[in-house]
mmCIF file of N, CA and C in Angstrom:
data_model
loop_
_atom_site.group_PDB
_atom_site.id
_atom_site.type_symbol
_atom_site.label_atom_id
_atom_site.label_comp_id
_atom_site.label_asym_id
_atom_site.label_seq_id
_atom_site.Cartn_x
_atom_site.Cartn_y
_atom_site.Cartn_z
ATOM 1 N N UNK O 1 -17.724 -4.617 -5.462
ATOM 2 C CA UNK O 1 -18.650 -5.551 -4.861
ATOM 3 C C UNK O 1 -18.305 -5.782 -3.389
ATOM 4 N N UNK O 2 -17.016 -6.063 -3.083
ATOM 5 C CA UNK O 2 -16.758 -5.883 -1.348
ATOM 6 C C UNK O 2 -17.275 -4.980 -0.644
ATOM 7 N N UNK O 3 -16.652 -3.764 -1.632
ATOM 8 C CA UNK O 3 -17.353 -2.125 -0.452
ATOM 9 C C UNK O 3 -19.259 -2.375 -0.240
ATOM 10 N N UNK O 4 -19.506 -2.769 -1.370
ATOM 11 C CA UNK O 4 -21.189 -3.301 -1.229
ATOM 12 C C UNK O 4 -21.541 -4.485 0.330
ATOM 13 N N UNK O 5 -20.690 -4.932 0.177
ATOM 14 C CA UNK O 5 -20.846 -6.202 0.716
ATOM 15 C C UNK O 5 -21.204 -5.926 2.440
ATOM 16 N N UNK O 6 -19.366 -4.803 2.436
ATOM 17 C CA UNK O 6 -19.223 -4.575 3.563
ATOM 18 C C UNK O 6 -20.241 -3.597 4.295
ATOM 19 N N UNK O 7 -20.605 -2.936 3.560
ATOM 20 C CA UNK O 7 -21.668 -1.655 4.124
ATOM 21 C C UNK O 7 -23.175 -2.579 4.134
ATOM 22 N N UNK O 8 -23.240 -3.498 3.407
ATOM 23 C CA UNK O 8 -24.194 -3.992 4.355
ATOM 24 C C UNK O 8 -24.098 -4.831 4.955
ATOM 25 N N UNK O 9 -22.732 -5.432 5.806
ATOM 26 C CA UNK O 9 -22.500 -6.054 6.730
ATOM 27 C C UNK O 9 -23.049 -5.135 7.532
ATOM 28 N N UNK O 10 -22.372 -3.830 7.495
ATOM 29 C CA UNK O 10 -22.470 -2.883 8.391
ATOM 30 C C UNK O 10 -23.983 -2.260 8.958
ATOM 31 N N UNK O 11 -25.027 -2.224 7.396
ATOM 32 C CA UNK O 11 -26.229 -2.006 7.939
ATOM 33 C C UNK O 11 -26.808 -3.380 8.322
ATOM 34 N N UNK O 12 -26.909 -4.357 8.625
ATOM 35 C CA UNK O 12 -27.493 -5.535 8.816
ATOM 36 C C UNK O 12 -26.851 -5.629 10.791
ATOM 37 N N UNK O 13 -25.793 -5.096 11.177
ATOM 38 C CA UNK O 13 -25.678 -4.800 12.142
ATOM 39 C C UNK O 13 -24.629 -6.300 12.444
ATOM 40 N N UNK O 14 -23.746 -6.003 13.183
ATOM 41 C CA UNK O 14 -22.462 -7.363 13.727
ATOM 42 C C UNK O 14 -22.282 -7.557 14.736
ATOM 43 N N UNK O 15 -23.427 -8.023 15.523
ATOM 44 C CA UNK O 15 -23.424 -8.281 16.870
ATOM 45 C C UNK O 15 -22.829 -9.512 17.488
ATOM 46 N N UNK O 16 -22.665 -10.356 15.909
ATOM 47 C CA UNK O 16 -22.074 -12.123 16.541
ATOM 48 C C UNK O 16 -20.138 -11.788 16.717
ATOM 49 N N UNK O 17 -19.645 -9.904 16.588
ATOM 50 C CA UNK O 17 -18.457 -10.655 16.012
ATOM 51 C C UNK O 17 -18.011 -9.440 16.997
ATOM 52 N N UNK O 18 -16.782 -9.553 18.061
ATOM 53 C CA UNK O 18 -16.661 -8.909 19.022
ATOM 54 C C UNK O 18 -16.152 -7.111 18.458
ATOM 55 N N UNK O 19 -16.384 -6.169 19.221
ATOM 56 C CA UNK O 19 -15.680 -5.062 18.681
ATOM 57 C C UNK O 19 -16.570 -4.800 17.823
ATOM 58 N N UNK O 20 -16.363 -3.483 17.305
ATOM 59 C CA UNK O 20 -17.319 -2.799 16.141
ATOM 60 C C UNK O 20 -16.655 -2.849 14.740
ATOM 61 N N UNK O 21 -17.773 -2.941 14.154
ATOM 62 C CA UNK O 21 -17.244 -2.908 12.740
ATOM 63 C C UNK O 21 -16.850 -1.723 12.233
ATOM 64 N N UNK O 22 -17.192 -1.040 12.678
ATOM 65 C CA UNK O 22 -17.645 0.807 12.949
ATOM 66 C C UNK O 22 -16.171 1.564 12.816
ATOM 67 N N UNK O 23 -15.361 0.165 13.680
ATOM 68 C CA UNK O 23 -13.911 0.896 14.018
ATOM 69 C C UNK O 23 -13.103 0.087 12.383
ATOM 70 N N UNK O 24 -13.432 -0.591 11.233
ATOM 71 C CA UNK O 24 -12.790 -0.909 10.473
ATOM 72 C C UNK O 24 -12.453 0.160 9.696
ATOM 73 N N UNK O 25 -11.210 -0.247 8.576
ATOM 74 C CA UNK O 25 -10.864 0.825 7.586
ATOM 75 C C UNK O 25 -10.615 -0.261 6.547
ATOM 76 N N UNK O 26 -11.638 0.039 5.479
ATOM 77 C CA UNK O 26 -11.557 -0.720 4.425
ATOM 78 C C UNK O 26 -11.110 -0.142 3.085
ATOM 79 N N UNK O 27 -9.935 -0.817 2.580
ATOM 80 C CA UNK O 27 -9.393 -0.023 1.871
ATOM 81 C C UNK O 27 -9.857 -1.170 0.089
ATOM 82 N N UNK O 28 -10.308 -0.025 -0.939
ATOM 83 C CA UNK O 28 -10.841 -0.536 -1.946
ATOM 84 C C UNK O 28 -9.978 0.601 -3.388
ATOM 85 N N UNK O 29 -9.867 -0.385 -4.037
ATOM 86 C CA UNK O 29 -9.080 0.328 -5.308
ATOM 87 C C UNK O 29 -9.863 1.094 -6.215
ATOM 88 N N UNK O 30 -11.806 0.485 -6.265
ATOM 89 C CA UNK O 30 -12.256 1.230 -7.161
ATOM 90 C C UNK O 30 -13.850 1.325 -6.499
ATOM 91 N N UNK O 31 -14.913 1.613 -6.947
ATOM 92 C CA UNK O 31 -15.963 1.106 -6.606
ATOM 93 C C UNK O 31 -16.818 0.087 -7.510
ATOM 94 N N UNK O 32 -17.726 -0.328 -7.092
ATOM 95 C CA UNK O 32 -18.594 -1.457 -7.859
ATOM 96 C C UNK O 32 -18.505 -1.318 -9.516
ATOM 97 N N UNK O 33 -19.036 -0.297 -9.537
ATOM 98 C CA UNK O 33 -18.950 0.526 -11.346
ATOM 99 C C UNK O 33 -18.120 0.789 -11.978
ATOM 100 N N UNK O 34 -16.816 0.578 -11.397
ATOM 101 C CA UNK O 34 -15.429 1.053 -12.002
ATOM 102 C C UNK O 34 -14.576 -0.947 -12.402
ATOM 103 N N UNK O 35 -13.870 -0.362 -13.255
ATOM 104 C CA UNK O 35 -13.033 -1.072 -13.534
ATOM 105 C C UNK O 35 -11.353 -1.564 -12.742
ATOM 106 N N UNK O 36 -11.022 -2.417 -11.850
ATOM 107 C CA UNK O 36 -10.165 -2.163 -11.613
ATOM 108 C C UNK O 36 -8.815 -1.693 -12.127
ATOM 109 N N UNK O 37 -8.062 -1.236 -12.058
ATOM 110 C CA UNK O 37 -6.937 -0.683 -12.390
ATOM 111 C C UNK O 37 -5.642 -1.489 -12.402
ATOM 112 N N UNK O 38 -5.184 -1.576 -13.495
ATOM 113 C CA UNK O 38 -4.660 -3.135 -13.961
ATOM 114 C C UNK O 38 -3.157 -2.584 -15.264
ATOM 115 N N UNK O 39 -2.072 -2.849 -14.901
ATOM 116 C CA UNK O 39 -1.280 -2.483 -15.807
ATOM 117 C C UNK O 39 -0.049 -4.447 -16.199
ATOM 118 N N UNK O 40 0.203 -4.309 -17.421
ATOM 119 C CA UNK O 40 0.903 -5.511 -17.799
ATOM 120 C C UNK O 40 2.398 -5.320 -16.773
ATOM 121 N N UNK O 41 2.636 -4.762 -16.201
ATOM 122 C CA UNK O 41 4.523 -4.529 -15.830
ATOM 123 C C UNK O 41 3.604 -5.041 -13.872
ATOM 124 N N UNK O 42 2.521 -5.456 -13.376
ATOM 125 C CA UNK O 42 1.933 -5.782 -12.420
ATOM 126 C C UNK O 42 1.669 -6.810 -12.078
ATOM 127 N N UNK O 43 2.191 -7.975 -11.264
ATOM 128 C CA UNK O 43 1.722 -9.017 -11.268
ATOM 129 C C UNK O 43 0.147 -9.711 -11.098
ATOM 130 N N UNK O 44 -0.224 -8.633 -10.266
ATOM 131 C CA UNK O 44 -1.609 -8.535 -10.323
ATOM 132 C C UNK O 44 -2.043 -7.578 -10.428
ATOM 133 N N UNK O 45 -3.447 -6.935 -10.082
ATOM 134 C CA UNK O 45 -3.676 -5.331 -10.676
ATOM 135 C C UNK O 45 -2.736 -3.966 -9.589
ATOM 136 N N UNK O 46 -2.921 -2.956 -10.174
ATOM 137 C CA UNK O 46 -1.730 -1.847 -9.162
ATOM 138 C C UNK O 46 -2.096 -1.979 -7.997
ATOM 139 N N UNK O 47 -3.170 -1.634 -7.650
ATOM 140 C CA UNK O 47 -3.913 -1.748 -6.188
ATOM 141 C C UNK O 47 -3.051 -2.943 -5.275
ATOM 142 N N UNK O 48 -3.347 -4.015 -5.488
ATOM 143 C CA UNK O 48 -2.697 -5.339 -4.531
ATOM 144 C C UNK O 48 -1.251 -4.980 -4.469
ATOM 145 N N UNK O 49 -0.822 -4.609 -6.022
ATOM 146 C CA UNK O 49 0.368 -4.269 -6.126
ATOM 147 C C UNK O 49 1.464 -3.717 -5.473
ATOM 148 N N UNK O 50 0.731 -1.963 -5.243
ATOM 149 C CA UNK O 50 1.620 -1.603 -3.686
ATOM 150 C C UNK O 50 1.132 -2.082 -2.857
ATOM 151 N N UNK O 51 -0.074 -2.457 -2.412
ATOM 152 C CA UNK O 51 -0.056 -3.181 -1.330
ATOM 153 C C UNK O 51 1.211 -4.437 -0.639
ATOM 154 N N UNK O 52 1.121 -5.104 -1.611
ATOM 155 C CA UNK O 52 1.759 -6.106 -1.671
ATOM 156 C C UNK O 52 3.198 -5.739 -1.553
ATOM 157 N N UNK O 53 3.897 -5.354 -2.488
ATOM 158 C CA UNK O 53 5.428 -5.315 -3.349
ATOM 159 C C UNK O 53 5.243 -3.041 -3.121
ATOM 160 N N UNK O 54 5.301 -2.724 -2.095
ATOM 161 C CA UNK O 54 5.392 -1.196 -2.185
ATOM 162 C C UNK O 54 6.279 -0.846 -2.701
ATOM 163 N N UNK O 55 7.822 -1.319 -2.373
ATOM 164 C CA UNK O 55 8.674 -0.971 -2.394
ATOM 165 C C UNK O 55 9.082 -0.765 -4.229
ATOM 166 N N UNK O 56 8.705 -2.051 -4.603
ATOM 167 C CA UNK O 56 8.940 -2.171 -6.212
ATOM 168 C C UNK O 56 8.171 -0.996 -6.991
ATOM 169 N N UNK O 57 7.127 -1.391 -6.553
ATOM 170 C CA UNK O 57 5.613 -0.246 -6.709
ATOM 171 C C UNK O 57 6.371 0.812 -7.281
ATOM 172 N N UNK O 58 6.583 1.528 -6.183
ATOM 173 C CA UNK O 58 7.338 2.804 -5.883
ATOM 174 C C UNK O 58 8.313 3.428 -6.964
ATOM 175 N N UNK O 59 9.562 2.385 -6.865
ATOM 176 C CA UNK O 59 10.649 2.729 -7.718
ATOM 177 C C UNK O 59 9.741 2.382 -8.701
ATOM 178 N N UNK O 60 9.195 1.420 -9.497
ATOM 179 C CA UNK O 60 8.301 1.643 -10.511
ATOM 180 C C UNK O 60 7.788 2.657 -11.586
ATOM 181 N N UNK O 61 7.209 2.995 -10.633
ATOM 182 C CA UNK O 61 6.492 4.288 -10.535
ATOM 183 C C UNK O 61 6.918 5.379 -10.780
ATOM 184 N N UNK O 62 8.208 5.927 -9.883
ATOM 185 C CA UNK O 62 9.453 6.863 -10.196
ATOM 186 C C UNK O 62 10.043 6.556 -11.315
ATOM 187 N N UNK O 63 10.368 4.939 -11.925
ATOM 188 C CA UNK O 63 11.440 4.641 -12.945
ATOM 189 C C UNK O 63 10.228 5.618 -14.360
ATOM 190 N N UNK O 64 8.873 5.329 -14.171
ATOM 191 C CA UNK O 64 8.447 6.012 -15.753
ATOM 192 C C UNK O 64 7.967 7.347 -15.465
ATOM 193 N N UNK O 65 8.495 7.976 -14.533
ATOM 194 C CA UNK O 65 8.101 9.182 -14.243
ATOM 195 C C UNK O 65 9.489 10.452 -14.403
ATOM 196 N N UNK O 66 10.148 9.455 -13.784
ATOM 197 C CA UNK O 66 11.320 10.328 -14.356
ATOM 198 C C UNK O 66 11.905 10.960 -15.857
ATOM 199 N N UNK O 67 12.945 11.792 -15.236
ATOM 200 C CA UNK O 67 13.130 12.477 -16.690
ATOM 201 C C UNK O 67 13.902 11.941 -17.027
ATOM 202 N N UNK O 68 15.279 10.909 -16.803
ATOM 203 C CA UNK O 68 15.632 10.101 -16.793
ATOM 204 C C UNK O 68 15.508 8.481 -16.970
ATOM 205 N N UNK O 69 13.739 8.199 -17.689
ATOM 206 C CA UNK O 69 13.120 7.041 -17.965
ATOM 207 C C UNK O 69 13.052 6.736 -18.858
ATOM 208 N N UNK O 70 14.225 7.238 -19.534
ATOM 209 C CA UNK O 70 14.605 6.694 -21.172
ATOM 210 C C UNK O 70 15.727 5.794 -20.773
ATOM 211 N N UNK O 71 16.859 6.270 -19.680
ATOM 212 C CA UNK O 71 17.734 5.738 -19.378
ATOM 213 C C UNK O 71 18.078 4.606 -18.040
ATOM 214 N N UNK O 72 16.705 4.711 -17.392
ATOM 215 C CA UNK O 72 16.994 3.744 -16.467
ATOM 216 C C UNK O 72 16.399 2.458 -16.790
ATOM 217 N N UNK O 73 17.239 1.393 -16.349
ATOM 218 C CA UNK O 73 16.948 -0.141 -16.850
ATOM 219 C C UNK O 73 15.958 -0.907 -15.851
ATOM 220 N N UNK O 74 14.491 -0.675 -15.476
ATOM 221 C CA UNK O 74 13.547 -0.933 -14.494
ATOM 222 C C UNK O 74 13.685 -2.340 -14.495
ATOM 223 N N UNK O 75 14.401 -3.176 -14.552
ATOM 224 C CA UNK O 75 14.826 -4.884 -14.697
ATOM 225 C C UNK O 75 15.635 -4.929 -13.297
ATOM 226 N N UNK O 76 16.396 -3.503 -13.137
ATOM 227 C CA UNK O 76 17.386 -3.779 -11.979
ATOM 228 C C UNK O 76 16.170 -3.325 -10.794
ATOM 229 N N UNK O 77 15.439 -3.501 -10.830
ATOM 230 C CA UNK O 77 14.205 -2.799 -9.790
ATOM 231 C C UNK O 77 14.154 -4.620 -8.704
ATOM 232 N N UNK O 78 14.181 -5.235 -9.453
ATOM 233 C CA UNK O 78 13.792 -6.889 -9.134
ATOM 234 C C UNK O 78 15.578 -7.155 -8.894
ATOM 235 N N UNK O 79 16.227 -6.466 -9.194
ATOM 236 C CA UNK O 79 17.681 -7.123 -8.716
ATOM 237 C C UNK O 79 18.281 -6.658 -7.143
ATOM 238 N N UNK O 80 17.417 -5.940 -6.954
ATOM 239 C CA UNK O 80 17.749 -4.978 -5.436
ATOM 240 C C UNK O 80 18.528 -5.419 -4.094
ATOM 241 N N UNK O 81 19.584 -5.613 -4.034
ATOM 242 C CA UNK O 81 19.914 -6.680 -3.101
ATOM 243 C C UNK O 81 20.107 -6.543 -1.860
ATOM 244 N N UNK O 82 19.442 -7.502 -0.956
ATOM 245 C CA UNK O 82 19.181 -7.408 0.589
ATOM 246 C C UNK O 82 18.309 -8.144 1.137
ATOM 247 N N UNK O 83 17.654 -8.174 2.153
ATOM 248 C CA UNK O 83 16.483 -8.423 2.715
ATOM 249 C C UNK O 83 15.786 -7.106 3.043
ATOM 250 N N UNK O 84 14.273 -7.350 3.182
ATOM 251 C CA UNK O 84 13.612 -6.463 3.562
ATOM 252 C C UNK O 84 13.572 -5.925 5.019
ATOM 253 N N UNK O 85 14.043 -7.043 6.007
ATOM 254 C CA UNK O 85 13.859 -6.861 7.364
ATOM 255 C C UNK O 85 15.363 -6.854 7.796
ATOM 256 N N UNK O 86 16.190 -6.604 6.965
ATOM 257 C CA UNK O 86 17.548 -5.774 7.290
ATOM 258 C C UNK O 86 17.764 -4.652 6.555
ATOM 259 N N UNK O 87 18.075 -4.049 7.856
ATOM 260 C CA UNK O 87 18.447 -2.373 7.755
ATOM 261 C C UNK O 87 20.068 -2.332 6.983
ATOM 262 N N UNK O 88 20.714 -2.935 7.122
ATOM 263 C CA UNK O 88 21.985 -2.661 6.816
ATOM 264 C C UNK O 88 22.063 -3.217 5.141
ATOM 265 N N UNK O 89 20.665 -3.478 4.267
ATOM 266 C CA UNK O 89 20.892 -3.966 3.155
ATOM 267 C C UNK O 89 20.516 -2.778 2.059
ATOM 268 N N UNK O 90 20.953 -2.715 1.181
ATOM 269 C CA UNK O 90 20.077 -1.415 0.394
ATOM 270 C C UNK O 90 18.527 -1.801 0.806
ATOM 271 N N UNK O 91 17.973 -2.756 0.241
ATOM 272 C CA UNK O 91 16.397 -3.406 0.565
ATOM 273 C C UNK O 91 15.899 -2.924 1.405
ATOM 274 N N UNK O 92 16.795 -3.668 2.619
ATOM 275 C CA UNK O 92 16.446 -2.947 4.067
ATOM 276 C C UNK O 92 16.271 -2.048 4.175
ATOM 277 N N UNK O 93 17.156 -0.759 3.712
ATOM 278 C CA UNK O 93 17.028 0.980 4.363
ATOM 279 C C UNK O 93 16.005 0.918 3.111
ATOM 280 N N UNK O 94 15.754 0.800 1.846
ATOM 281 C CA UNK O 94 14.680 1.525 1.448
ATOM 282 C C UNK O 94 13.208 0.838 1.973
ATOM 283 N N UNK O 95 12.955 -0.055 2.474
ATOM 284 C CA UNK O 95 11.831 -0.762 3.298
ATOM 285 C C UNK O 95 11.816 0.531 4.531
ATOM 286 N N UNK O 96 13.032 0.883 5.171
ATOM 287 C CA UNK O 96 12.878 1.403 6.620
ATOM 288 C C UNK O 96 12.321 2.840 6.358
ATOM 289 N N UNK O 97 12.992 3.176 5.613
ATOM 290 C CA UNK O 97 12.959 4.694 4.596
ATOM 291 C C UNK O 97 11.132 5.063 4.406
ATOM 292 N N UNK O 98 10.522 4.066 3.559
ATOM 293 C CA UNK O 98 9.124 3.662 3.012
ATOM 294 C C UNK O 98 8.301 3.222 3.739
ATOM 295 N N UNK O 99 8.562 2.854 5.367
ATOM 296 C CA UNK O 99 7.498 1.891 6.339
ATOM 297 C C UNK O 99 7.596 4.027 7.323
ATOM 298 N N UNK O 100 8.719 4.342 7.338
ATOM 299 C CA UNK O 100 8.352 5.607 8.116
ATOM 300 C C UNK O 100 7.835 6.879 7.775
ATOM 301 N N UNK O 101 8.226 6.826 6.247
ATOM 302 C CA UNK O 101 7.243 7.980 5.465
ATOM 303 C C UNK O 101 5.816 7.592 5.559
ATOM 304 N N UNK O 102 5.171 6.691 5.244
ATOM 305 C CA UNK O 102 3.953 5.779 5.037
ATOM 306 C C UNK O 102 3.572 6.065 6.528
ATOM 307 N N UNK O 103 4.286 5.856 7.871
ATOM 308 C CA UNK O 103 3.903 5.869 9.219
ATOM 309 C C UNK O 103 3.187 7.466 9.421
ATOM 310 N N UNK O 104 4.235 8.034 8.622
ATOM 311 C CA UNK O 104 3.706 9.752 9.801
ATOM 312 C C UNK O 104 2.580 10.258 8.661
ATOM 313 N N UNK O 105 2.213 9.439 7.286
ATOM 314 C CA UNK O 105 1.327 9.986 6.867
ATOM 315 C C UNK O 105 0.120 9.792 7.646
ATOM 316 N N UNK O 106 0.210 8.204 7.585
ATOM 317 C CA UNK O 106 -0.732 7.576 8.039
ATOM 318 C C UNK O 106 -1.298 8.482 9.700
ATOM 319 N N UNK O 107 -0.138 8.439 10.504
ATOM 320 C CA UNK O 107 -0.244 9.623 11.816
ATOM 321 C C UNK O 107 -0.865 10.774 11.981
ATOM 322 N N UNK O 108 -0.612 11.852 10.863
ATOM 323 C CA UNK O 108 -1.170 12.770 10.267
ATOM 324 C C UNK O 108 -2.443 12.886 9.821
ATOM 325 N N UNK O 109 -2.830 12.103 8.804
ATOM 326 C CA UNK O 109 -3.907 11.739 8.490
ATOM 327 C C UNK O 109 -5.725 11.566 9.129
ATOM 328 N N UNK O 110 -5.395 10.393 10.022
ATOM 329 C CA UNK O 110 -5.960 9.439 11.149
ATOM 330 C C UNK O 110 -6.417 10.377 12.226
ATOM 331 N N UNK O 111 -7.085 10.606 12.635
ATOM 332 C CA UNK O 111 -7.613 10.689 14.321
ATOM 333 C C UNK O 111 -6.781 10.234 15.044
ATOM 334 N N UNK O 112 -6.310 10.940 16.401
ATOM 335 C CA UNK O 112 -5.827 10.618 17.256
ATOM 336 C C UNK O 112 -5.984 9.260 17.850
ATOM 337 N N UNK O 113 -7.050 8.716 18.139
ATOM 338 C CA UNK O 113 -7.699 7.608 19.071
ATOM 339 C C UNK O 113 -7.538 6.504 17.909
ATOM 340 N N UNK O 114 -7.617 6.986 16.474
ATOM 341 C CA UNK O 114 -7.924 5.866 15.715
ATOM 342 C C UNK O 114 -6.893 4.961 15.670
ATOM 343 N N UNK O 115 -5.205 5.367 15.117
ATOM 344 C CA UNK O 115 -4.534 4.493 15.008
ATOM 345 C C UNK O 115 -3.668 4.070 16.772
ATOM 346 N N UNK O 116 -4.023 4.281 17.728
ATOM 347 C CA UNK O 116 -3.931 4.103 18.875
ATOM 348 C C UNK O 116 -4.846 2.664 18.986
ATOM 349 N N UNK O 117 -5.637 2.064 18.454
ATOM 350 C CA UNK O 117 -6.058 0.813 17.934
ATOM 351 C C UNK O 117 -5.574 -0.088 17.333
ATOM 352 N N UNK O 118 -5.000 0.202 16.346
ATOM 353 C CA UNK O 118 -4.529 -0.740 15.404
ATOM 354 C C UNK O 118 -3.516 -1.383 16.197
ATOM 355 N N UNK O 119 -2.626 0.188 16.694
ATOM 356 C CA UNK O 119 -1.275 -1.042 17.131
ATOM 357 C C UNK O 119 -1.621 -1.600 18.691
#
């Protein structure tokens, strides 16, 4: 219902609101007709999820993927100790680790001019 919403923000035209809408990137987990994507081990559905908590996401993600996911205890996922905005904490380097992989995709990805905007 947002992606609806927004595309006809977009055809109705946004002249009261400075900058183009033109230049947004709207990011949506499913479309109108779909169901969002929702697992019990999520505080809210997956989507917000990495958004939100990537880092947990992640190891998550790896903990039931592995071949080794009989034996790892995904409880210690929430015990991780550090801050996120220190480098010198485990937390920290896997935040720093996960914000620069995520960067050069995003780099890669994108148009030149595009993310030359954002920041």
């Amino acid at each position: 219902m947002v992606v609806n919403a927004f595309i006809e923000l977009l055809d109705c035209g946004t002249s009261n609101y400075p900058g183009s809408s033109r230049d947004c990137i709207l990011l949506a987990a499913c479309e109108a007709h779909e169901t969002l994507p929702q697992s019990a081990e999520c505080p809210a559905d997956v989507f917000t999820s990495c958004l939100t908590t990537p880092i947990k996401m992640t190891l998550r993600w790896f903990c039931t993927r592995s071949l080794l996911h009989e034996s790892l205890d995904s409880s210690l996922i929430d015990k991780i100790p550090g801050r996120q905005n220190d480098r010198k904490t485990l937390l920290g380097e896997l935040n720093w680790i996960f914000t620069a992989v995520t960067e050069t995709i995003a780099w890669k990805t994108f148009s030149e001019g595009c993310l030359d905007r954002i920041y």
